Coordinates of C-alpha atoms in Angstrom, one line a residue:
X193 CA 4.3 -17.7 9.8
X194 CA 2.8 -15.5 6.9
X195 CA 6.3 -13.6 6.4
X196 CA 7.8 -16.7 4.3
X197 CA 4.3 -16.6 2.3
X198 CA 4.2 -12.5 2.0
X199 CA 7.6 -12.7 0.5
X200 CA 7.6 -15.1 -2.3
X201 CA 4.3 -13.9 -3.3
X202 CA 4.5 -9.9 -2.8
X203 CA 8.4 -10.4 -4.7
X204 CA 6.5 -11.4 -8.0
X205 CA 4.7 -8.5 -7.9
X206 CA 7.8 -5.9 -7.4
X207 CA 9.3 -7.8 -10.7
X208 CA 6.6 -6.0 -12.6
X209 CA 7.8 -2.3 -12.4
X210 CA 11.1 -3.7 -12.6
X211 CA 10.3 -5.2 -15.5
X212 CA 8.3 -2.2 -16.7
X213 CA 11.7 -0.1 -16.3
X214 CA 13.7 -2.6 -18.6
X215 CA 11.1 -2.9 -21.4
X216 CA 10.1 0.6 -21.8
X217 CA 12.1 3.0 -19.5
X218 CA 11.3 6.8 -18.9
X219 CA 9.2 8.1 -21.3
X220 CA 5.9 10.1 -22.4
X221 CA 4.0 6.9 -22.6
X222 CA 5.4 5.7 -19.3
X223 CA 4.5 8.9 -17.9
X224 CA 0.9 8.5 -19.1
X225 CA 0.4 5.2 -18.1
X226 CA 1.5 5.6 -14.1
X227 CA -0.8 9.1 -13.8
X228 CA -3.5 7.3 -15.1
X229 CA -2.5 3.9 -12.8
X230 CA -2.9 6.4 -9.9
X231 CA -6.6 7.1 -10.2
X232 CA -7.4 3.3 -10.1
X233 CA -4.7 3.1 -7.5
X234 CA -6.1 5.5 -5.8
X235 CA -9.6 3.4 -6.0
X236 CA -7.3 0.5 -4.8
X237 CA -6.7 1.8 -1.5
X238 CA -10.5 2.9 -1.2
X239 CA -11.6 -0.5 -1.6
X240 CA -9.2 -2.4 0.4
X241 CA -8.7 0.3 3.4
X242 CA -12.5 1.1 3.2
X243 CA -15.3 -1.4 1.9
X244 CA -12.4 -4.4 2.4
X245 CA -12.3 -2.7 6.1
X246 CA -16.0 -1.8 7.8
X247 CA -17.0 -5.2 6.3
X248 CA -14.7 -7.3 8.8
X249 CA -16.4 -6.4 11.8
X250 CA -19.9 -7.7 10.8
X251 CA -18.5 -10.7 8.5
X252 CA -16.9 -11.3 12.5
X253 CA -20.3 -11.2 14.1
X254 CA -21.8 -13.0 11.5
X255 CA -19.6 -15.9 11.3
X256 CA -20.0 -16.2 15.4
X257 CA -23.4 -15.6 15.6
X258 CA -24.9 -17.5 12.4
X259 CA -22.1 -19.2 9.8
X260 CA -24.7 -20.0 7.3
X261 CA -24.8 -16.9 6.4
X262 CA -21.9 -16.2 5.6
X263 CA -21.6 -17.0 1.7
X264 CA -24.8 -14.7 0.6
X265 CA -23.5 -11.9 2.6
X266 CA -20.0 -11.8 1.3
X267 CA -21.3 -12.1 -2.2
X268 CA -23.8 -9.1 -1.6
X269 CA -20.9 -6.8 -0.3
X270 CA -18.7 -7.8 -2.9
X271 CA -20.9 -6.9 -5.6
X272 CA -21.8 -3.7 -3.9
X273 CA -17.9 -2.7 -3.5
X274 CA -17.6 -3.5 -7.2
X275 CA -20.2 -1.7 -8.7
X276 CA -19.0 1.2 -6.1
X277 CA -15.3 1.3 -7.8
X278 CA -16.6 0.8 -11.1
X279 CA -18.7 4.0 -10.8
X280 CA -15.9 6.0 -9.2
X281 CA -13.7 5.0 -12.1
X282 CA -16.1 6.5 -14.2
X283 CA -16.2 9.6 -13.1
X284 CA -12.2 9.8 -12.7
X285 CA -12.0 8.7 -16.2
X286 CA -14.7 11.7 -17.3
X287 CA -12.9 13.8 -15.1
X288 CA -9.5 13.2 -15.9
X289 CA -9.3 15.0 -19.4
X290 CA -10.5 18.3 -18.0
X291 CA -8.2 18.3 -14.9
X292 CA -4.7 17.4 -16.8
X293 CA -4.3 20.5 -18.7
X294 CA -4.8 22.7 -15.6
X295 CA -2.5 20.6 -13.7
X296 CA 0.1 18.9 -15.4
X297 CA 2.5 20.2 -18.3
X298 CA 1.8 17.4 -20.2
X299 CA 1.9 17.7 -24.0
X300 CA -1.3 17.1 -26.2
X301 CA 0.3 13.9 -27.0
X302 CA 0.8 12.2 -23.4
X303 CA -2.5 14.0 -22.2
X304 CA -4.3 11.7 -25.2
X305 CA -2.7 9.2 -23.9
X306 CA -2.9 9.3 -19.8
X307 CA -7.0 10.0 -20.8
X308 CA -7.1 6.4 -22.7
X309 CA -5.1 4.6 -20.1
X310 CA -7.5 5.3 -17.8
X311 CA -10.6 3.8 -19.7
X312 CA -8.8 0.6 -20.3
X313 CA -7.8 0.1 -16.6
X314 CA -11.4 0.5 -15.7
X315 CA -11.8 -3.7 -15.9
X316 CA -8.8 -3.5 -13.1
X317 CA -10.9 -1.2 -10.9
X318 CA -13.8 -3.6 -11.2
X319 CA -12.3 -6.2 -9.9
X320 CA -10.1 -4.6 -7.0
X321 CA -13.6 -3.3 -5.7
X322 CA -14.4 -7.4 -5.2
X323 CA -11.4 -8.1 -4.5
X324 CA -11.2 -6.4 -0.8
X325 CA -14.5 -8.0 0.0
X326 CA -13.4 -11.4 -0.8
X327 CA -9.7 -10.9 0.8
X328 CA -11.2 -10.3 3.9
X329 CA -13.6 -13.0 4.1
X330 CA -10.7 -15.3 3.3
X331 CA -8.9 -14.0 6.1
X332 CA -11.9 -14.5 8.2
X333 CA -12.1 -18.0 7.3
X334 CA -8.6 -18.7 8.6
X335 CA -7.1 -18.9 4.8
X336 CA -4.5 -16.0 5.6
X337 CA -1.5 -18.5 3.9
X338 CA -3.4 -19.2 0.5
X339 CA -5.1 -15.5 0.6
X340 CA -1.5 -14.5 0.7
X341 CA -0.4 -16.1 -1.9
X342 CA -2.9 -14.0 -4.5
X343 CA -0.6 -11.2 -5.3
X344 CA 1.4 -14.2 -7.1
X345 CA -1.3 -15.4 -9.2
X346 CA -2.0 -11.1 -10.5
X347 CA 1.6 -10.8 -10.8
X348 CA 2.1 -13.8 -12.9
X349 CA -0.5 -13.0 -15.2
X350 CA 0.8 -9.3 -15.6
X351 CA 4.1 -10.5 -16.5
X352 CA 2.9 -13.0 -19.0
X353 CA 0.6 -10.4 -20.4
X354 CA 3.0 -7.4 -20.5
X355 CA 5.4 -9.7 -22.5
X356 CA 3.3 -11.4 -25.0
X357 CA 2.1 -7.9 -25.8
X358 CA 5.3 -5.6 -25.2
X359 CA 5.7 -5.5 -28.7
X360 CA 2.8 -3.2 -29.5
X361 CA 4.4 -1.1 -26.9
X362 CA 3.3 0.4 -24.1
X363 CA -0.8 -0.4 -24.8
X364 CA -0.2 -3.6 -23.4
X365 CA 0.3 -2.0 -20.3
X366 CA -3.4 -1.6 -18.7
X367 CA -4.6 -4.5 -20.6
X368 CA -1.8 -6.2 -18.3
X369 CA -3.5 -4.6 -15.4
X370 CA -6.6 -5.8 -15.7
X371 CA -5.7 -9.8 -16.6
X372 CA -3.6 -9.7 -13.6
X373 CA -6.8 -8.5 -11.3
X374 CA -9.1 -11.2 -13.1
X375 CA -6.5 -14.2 -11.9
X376 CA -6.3 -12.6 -8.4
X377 CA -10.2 -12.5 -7.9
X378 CA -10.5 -15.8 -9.2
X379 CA -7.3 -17.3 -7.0
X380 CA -9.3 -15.6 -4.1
X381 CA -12.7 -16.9 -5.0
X382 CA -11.0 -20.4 -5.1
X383 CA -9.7 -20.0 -1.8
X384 CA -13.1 -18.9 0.1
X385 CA -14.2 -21.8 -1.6
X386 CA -12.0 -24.6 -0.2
X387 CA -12.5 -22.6 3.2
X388 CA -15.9 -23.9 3.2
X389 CA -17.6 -21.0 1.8
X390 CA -19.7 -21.4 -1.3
X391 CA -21.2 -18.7 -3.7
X392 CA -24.7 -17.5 -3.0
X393 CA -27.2 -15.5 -4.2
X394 CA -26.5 -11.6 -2.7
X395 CA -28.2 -10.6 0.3
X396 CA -28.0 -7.5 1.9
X397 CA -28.7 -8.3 5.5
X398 CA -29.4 -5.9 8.4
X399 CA -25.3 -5.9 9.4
X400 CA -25.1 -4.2 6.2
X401 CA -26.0 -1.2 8.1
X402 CA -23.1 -1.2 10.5
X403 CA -21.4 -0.7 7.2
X404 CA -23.1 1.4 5.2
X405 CA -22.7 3.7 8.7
X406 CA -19.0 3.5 8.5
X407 CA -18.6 3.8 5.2
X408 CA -19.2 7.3 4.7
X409 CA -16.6 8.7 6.7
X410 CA -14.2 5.9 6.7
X411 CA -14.4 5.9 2.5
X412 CA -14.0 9.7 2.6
X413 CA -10.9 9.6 5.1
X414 CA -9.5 7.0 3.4
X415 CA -9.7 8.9 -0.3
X416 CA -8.2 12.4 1.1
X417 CA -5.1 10.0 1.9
X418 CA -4.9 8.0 -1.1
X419 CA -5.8 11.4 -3.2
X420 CA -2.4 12.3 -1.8
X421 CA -0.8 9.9 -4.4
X422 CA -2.9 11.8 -7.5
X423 CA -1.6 14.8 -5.7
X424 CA 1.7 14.1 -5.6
X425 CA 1.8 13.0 -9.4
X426 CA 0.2 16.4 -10.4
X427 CA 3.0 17.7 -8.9
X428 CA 5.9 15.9 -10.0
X429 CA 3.9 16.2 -14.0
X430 CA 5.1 20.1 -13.1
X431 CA 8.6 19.3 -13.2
X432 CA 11.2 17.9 -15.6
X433 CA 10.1 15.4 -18.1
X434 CA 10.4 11.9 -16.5
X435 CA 9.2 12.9 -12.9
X436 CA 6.3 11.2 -12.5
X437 CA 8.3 8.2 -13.7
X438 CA 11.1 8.4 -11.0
X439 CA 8.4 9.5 -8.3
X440 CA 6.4 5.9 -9.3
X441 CA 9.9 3.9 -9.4
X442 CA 10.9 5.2 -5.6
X443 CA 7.6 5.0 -4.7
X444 CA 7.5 0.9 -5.7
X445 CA 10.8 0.2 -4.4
X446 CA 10.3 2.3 -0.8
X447 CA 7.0 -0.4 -0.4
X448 CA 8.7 -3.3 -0.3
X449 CA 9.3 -3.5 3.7
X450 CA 5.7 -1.8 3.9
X451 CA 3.7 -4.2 2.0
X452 CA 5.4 -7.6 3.3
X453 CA 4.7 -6.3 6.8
X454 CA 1.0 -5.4 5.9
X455 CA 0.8 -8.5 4.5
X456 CA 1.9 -10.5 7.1
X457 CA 1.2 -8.6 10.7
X458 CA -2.0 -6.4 10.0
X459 CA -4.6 -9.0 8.4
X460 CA -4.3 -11.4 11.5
X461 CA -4.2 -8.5 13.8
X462 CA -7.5 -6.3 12.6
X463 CA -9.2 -10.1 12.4
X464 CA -8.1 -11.2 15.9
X465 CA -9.1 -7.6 17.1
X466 CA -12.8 -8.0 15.2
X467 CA -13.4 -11.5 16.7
X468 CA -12.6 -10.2 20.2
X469 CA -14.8 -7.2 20.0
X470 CA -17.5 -10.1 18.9
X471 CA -17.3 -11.9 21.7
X472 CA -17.5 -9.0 23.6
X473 CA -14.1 -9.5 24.9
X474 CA -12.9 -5.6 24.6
X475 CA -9.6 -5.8 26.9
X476 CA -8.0 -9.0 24.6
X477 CA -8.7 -6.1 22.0
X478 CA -6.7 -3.5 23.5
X479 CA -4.1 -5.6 24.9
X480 CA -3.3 -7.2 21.2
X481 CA -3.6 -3.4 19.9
X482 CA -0.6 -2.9 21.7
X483 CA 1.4 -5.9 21.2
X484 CA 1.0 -5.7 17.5
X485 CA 2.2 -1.7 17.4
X486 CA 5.3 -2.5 19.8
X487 CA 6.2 -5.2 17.2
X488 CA 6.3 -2.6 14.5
X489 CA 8.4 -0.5 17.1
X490 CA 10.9 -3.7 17.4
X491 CA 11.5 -5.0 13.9
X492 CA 11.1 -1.8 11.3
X493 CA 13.5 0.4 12.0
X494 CA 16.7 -1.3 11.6
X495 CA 15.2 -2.9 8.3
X496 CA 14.1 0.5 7.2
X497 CA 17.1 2.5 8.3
X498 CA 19.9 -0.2 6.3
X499 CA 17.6 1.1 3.5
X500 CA 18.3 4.3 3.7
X501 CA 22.2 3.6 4.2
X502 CA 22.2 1.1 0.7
X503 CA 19.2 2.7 -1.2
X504 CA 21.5 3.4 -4.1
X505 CA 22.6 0.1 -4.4
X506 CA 19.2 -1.0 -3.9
X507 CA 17.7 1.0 -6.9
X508 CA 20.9 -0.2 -8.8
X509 CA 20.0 -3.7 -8.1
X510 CA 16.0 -3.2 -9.1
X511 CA 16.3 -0.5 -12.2
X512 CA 19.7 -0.1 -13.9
X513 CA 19.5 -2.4 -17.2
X514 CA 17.4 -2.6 -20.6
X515 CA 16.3 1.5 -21.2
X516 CA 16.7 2.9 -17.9
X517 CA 18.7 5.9 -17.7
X518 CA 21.4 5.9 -15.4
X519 CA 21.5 9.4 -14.7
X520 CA 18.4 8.4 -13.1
X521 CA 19.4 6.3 -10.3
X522 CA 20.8 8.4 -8.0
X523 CA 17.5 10.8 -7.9
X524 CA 15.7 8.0 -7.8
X525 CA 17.8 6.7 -4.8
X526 CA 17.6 10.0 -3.0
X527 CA 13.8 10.0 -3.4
X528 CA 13.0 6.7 -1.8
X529 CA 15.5 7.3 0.9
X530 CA 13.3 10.1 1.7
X531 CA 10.5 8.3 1.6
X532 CA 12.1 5.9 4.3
X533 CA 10.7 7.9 7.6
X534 CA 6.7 7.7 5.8
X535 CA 7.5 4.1 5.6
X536 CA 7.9 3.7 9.7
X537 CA 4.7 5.8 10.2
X538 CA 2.8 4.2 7.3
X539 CA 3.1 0.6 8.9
X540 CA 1.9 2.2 12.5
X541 CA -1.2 3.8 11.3
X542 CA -2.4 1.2 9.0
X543 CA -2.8 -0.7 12.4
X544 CA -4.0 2.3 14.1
X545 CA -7.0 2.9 12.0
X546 CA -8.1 -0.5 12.0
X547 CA -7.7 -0.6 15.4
X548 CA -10.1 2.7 15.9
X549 CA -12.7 0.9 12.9
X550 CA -13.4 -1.8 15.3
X551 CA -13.3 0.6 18.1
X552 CA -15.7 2.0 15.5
X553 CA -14.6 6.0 15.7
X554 CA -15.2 5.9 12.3
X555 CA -15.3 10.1 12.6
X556 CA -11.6 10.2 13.5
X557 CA -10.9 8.3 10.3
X558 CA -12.4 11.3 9.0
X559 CA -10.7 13.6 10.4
X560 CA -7.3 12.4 10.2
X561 CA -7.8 11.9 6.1
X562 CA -8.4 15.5 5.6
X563 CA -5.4 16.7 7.9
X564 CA -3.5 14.2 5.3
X565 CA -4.9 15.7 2.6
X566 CA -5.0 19.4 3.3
X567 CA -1.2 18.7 5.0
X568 CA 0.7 17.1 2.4
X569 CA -0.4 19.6 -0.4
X570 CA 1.1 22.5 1.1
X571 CA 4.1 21.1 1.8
X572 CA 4.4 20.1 -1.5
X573 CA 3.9 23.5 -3.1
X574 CA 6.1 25.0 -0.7
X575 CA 8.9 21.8 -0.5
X576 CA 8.7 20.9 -4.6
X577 CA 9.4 24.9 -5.6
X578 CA 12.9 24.5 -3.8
X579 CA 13.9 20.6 -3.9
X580 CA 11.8 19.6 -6.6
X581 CA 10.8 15.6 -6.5
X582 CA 13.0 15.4 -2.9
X583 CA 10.8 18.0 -1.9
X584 CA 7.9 16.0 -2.7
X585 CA 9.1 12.8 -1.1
X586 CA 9.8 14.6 2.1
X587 CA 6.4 16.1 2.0
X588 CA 5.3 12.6 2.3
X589 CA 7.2 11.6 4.7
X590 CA 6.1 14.7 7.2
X591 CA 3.0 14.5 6.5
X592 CA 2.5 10.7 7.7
X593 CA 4.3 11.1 10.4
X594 CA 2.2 14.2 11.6
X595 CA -1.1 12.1 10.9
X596 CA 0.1 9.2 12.6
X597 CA 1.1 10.7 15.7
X598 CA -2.5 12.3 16.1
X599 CA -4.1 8.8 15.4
X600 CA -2.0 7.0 18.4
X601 CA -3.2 10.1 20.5
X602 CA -6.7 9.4 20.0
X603 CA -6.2 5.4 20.9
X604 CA -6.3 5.4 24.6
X605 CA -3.4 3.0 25.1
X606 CA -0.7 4.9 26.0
X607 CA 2.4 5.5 24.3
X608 CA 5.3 3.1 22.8
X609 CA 7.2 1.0 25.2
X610 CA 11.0 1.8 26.3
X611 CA 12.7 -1.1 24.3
X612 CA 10.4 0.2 21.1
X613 CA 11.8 3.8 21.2
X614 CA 15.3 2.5 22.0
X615 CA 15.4 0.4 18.7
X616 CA 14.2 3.6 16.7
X617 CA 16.8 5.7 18.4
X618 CA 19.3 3.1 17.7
X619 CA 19.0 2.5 14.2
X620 CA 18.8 5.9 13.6
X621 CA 22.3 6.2 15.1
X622 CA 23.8 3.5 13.1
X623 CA 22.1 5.3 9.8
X624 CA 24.2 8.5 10.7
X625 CA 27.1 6.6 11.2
X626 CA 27.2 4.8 8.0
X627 CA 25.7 7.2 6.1
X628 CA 29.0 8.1 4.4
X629 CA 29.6 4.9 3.7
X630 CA 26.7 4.9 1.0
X631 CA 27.9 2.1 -1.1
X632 CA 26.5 2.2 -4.7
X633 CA 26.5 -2.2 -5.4
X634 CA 25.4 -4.8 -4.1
X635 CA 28.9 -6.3 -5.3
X636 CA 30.6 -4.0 -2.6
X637 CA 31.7 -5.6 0.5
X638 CA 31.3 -2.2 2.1
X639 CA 27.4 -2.3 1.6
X640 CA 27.3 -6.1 3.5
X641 CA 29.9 -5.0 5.9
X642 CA 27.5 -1.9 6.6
X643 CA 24.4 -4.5 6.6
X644 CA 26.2 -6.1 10.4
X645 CA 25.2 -3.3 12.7
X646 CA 21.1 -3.3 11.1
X647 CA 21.2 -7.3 11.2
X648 CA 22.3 -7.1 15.0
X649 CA 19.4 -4.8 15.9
X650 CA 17.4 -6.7 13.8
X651 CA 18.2 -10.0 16.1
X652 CA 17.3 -8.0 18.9
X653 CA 14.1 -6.6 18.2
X654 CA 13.1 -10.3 17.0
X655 CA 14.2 -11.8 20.6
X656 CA 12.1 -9.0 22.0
X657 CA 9.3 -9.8 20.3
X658 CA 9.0 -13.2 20.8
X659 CA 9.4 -13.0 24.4
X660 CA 7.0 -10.6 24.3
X661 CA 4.4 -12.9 22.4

């Protein structure tokens, strides 16, 4: 039911970069502007896969055990989770000057520049810190529908930001940022109002420690993967002018399957999983652990390997107008493509660490960062010095699927069902098959002729799933 709702309002949001690409193309200040996006991106992640995440599982108790509690408790954590990204963006911002000339080839120029952008987005790291507090009580409160439609309301307001201000060029870029973030908390704070939740004054209850407990090594965990991102930006600021740029376009477009699917599948899942372990009801848990991974295992790969077999068509269709090179596209086709294999393993361990949060190994989440981490940064030294930004991209991809499988090892519910691995296998067969084929348009009967065989499989793993549920 949240798929329709996921895809109107997650599509406004992959406008923007498209936009971004016509209005100002690949340049120094674009350059700037993403490496300094990925330190509050990086924030973004923190806050929604760490302080958005430990509080669910109390917020759970609490709204079984004693609902009027509810609205001075989520106001408490979402101030604290504020004033935690605010202070992180801080220190990134102080930081960020020193690092860049040791790490990027950057001239004095775009340095200047990437240094600024990230003071002005620090308004947009404020509010993402509230923002995966409130998200989550929403989706507590049964609001998953409405919650889902608050990437609309920040798109919307980046858009009409961005191009009321384009004109002063590229500037306008992190104000846009942080207007967007404002009309998200505010859609969000709407929502948990109409939910039957009203603002209170903070409290910081004794739950808070359950948090505060799994905080620590869940926020740590958390940042050695998202500090991939930085890492892989420092990188591609080593190569040819305009890689950071292309890395951030195939980056974008490579999410789209990931973020409706996260959108859609994973808040209802880690909520339903939270409420069981509530009620003390720890087999439901496990049982709906597994149902929700096999449905990964049933419906992403034939969507994710018909990417790989159009992806130049695909980036044609998002990037090639207004100042966007077109020498461009196929690189940056070739880079997502390669990004395709992170995207499978991305969508199974998002549910596999909140599925060991509420188990509460908070340890492994740990663990598993730092094997991200330490992982993807020598691949990337050893992969970028021979295939450049592809060598990055497949760095990615190896990495997440390395850190994955040692996540599922650790879950104690055994490994993916028959009909799951024969859907990966087959889709992977198809890809090979067509991959000749690679049409370059979606104006090319070959590409929707090519599109049959994923669709089929696509049917398939549906039919499964339902019978399943």
């Amino acid at each position: 039911m949240l798929v329709p709702v996921a895809l109107f309002a997650r599509a406004a949001g992959f406008v923007v970069p498209i936009l971004i690409a016509g209005w100002f193309g690949v340049r120094a200040e674009t350059d700037a502007f993403f490496f300094a996006l990925s330190v509050p991106s990086v924030l973004l992640v923190l806050a929604a896969n760490a302080m958005g995440t430990v509080v669910v599982p109390p917020l759970a108790s609490i709204r079984v055990h004693s609902p009027e509690r509810l609205a001075s408790v989520v106001a408490g954590a979402a101030l604290a989770s504020a004033a935690l990204s605010t202070s992180a963006g801080i220190a990134f911002a102080l930081a960020i000057p020193l690092a860049m000339p040791h790490f990027t080839t950057f001239d004095a120029y775009t340095q200047a520049l990437a240094a600024r952008y990230t003071w002005m987005l620090l308004p947009f790291v404020s509010f993402v810190g509230a923002l995966s507090v409130v998200r989550a009580a929403c989706e507590g409160m049964g609001a998953f529908r409405l919650a889902g439609l608050a990437p609309l309301a920040r798109a919307l307001a980046v858009l009409v930001t961005v191009w009321v201000g384009k004109a002063s060029g590229p500037d306008v870029l992190p104000v846009g940022m942080g207007v967007g973030a404002l009309f998200e908390f505010l859609w969000l704070a709407a929502v948990l109002r109409t939910a039957g939740v009203q603002w209170a004054i903070p409290v910081f209850p004794a739950e808070s420690l359950t948090a505060l407990r799994a905080l620590g090594p869940v926020l740590i965990g958390e940042a050695m993967v998202a500090l991939n991102l930085v890492v892989d930006k420092a990188f591609a600021a080593g190569l040819s002018d305009g890689s950071v740029t292309v890395l951030e376009y195939a980056d974008r477009a490579r999410l789209v399957p990931q973020t409706l699917l996260e959108a859609s599948l994973l808040p209802v899942a880690f909520q339903t999983w939270a409420t069981s372990r509530a009620h003390g009801d720890h087999k439901s848990q496990q049982a709906s652990a597994k149902q929700a991974l096999r449905w990964v295992f049933l419906l992403a790969p034939p969507a994710l390997a018909g990417m790989i077999v159009g992806r130049e068509a695909i980036v044609r269709l998002l990037f090639d107008r207004g100042a966007f090179p077109d020498g461009r596209i196929v690189e940056t086709a070739n880079t997502m493509a390669l990004f395709i294999p992170a995207i499978f393993a991305s969508l199974l361990g998002a549910l596999l660490v909140k599925a060991h949060i509420v188990a509460g190994r908070y340890g492994l989440i740990f663990h598993l960062g730092c094997l991200s981490l330490a992982l993807n940064a020598v691949l990337n030294l050893i992969l970028s010095r021979h295939f450049g930004i592809l060598g990055l991209a497949a760095s990615t991809s190896v990495t997440t699927v390395v850190v994955t499988i040692a996540s599922w090892s650790r879950l104690g519910i055994g490994w993916p069902a028959t009909d799951g691995v024969g859907m990966v296998v087959a889709s992977g067969i198809a890809c090979a098959l067509l991959w000749p084929a690679a049409p370059a348009s979606v104006a090319d009967f070959t590409l929707w002729a090519c599109a049959v065989p994923f669709v089929g499989l696509l049917t398939v793993g549906a039919y499964r799933s339902r019978l399943a549920a």
